Tab-separated table of C-alpha atoms in Angstrom:
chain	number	residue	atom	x	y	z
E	149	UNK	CA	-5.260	-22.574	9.890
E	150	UNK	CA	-7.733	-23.662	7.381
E	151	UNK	CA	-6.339	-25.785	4.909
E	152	UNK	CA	-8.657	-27.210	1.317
E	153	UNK	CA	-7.951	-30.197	-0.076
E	154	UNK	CA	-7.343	-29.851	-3.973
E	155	UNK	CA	-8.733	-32.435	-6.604
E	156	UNK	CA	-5.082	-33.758	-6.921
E	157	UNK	CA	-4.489	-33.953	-3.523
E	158	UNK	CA	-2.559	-31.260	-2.452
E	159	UNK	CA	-3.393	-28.992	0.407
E	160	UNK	CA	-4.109	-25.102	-0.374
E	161	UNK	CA	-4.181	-22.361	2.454
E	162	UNK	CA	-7.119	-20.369	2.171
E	163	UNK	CA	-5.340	-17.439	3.421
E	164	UNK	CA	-8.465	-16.493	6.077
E	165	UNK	CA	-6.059	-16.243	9.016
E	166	UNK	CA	-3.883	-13.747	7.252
E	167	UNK	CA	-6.571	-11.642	6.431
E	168	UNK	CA	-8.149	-12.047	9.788
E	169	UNK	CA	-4.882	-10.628	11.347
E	170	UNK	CA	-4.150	-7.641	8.831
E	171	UNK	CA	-8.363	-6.420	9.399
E	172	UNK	CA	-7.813	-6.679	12.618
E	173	UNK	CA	-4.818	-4.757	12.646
E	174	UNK	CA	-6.098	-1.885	10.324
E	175	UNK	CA	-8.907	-1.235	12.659
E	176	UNK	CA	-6.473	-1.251	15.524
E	177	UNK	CA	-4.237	1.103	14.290
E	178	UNK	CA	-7.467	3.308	13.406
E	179	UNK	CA	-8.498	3.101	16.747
E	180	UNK	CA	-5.041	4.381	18.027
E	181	UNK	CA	-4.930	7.267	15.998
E	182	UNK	CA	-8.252	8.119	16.942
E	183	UNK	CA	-7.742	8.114	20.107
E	184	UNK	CA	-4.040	9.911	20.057
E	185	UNK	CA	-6.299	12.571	18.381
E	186	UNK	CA	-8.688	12.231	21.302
E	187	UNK	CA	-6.105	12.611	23.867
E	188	UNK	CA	-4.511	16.417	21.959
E	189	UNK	CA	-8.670	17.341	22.390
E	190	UNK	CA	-8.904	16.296	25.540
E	191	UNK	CA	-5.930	18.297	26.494
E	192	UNK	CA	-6.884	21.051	24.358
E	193	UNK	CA	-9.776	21.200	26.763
E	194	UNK	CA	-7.914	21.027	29.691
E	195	UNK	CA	-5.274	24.020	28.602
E	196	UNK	CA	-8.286	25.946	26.912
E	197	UNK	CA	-6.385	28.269	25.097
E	198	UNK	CA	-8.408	31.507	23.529
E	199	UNK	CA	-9.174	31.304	19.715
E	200	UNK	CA	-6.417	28.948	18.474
E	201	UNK	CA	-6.437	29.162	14.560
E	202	UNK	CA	-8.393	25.604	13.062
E	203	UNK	CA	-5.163	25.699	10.698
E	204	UNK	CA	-2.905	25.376	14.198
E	205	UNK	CA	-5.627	22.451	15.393
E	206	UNK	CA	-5.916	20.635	11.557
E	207	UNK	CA	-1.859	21.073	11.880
E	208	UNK	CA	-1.391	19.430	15.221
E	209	UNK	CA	-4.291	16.915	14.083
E	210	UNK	CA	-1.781	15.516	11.846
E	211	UNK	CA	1.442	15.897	13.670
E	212	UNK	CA	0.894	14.436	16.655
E	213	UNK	CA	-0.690	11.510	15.473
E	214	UNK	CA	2.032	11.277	13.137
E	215	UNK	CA	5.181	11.437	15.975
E	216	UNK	CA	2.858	8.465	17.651
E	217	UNK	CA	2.519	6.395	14.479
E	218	UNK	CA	5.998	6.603	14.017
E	219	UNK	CA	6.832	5.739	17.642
E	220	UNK	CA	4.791	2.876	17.896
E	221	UNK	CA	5.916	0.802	14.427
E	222	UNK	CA	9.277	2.125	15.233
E	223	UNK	CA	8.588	-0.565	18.392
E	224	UNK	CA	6.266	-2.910	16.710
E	225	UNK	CA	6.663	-3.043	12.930
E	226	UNK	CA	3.158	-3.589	11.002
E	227	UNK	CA	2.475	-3.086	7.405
E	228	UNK	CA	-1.231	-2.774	7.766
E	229	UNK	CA	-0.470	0.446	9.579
E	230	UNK	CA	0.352	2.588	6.604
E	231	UNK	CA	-2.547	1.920	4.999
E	232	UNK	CA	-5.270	3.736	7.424
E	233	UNK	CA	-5.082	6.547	5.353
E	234	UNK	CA	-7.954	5.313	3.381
E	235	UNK	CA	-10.078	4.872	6.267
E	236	UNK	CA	-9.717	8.384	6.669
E	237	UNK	CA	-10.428	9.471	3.526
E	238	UNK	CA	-13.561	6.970	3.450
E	239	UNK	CA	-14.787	8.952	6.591
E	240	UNK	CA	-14.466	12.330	4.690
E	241	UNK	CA	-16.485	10.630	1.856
E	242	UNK	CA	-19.380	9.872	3.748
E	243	UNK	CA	-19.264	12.541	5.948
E	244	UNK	CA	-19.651	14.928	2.836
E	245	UNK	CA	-22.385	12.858	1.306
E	246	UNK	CA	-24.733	13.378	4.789
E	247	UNK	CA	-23.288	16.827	4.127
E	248	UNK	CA	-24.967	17.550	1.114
E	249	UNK	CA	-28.065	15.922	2.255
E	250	UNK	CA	-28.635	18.582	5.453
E	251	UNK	CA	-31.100	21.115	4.492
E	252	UNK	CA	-30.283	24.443	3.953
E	253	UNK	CA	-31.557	27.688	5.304
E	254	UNK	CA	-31.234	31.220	6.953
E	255	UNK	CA	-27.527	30.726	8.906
E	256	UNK	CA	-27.184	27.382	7.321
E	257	UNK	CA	-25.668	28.015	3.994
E	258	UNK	CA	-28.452	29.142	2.272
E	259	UNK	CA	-28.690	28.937	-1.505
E	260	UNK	CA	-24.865	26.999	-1.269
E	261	UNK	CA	-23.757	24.860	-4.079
E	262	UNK	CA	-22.952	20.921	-2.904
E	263	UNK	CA	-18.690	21.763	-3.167
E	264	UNK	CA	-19.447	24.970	-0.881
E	265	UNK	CA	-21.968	23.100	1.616
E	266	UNK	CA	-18.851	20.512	1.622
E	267	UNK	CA	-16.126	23.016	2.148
E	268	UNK	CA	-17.807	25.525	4.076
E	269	UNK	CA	-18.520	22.341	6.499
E	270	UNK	CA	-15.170	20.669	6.630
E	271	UNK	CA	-12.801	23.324	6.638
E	272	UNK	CA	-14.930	26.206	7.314
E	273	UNK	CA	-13.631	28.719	3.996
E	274	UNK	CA	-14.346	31.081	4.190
E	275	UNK	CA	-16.640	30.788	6.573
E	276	UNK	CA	-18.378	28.473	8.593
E	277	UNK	CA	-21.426	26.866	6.915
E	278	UNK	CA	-23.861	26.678	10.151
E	279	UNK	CA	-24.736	23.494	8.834
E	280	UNK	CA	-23.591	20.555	11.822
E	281	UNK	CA	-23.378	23.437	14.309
E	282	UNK	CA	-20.327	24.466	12.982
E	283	UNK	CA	-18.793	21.499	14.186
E	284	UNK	CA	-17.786	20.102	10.587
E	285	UNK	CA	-13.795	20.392	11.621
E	286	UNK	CA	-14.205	18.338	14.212
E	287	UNK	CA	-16.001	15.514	13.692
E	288	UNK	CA	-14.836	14.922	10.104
E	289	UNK	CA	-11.838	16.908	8.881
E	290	UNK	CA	-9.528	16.027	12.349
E	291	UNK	CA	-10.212	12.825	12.935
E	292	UNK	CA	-9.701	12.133	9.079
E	293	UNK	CA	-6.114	14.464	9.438
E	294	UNK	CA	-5.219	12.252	12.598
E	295	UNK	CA	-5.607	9.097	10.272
E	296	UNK	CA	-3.591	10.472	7.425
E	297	UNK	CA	-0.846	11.394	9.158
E	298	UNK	CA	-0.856	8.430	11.392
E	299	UNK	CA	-0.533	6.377	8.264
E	300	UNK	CA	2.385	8.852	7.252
E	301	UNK	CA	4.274	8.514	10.619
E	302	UNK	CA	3.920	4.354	10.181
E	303	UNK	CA	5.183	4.558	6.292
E	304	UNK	CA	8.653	7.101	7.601
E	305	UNK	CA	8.561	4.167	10.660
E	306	UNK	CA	8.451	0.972	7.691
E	307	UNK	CA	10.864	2.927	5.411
E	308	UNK	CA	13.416	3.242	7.869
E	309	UNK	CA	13.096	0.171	9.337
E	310	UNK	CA	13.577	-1.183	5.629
E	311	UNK	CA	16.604	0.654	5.236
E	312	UNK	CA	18.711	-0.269	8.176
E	313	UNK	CA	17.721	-4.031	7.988
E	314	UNK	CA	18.935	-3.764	4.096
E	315	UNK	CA	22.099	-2.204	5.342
E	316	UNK	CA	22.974	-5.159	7.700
């Protein structure tokens, strides 16, 4: 622990341990949702089911991360946890900006407007773009989904925690 020494003396905590612990935990906690969202693909693959809906996929990419953010601060409680969200929604943000940098053409959303390059893209409505391969969903919108709704499963996880430590 890093401790400064103050003009008068006293000794102030600089607080870089903290901080060290609660970055470290965010991009933990990223990590594990990521790869809780990895594992549904991966078994996605494995079942290969024909033409699943993307709404069924986008659904399940925030449910099941969800159930395992919920499990795992139910365990081991960590603030930090409910706060990936953002990291999600930071990926989505520059995800869209190399979005509306791809050029456009014949079967890649010719003649689009930025908003309909972006949507077209990342949720594929109402159709898919061409522009990534039409691989937008998956490398942007379901990782992103599998952050949010880890964060959500981690905030129900905190909240209830909260609860039944106020009621003792």
């Amino acid at each position: 622990m890093v401790k400064l020494i103050s003009t008068t003396g006293a000794e102030i905590d600089d607080g870089s341990e903290k901080l060290t612990r609660q970055v470290f935990s965010f991009f933990l906690h990223c990590v594990i949702a990521v790869a809780v969202w990895v594992g549904l693909m991966v078994v996605g693959y494995l079942i290969n089911p024909t033409s699943v809906p993307q709404v069924i996929v986008s659904a399940l990419s925030v449910l099941v991360p969800l159930i395992a953010g919920y499990i795992i601060i139910r365990i081991k409680p960590n603030e930090m946890a409910s706060h990936i969200w953002l990291a999600g929604v930071i990926w989505l943000l520059l995800l869209s900006l190399w979005i509306i940098d791809l050029p456009t053409g014949p079967n890649a959303c010719n003649a689009c407007s930025p908003t309909e390059k972006i949507v077209r893209s990342l949720f594929s409505t109402p159709g898919p773009s061409g522009l990534m391969d039409d691989n937008g969903p998956f490398f942007g919108t379901w990782p992103a989904l599998s952050l949010v709704g880890y964060s959500i499963g981690a905030g129900l996880a905190l909240r209830r925690l909260r609860r039944s430590s106020e009621q003792d």
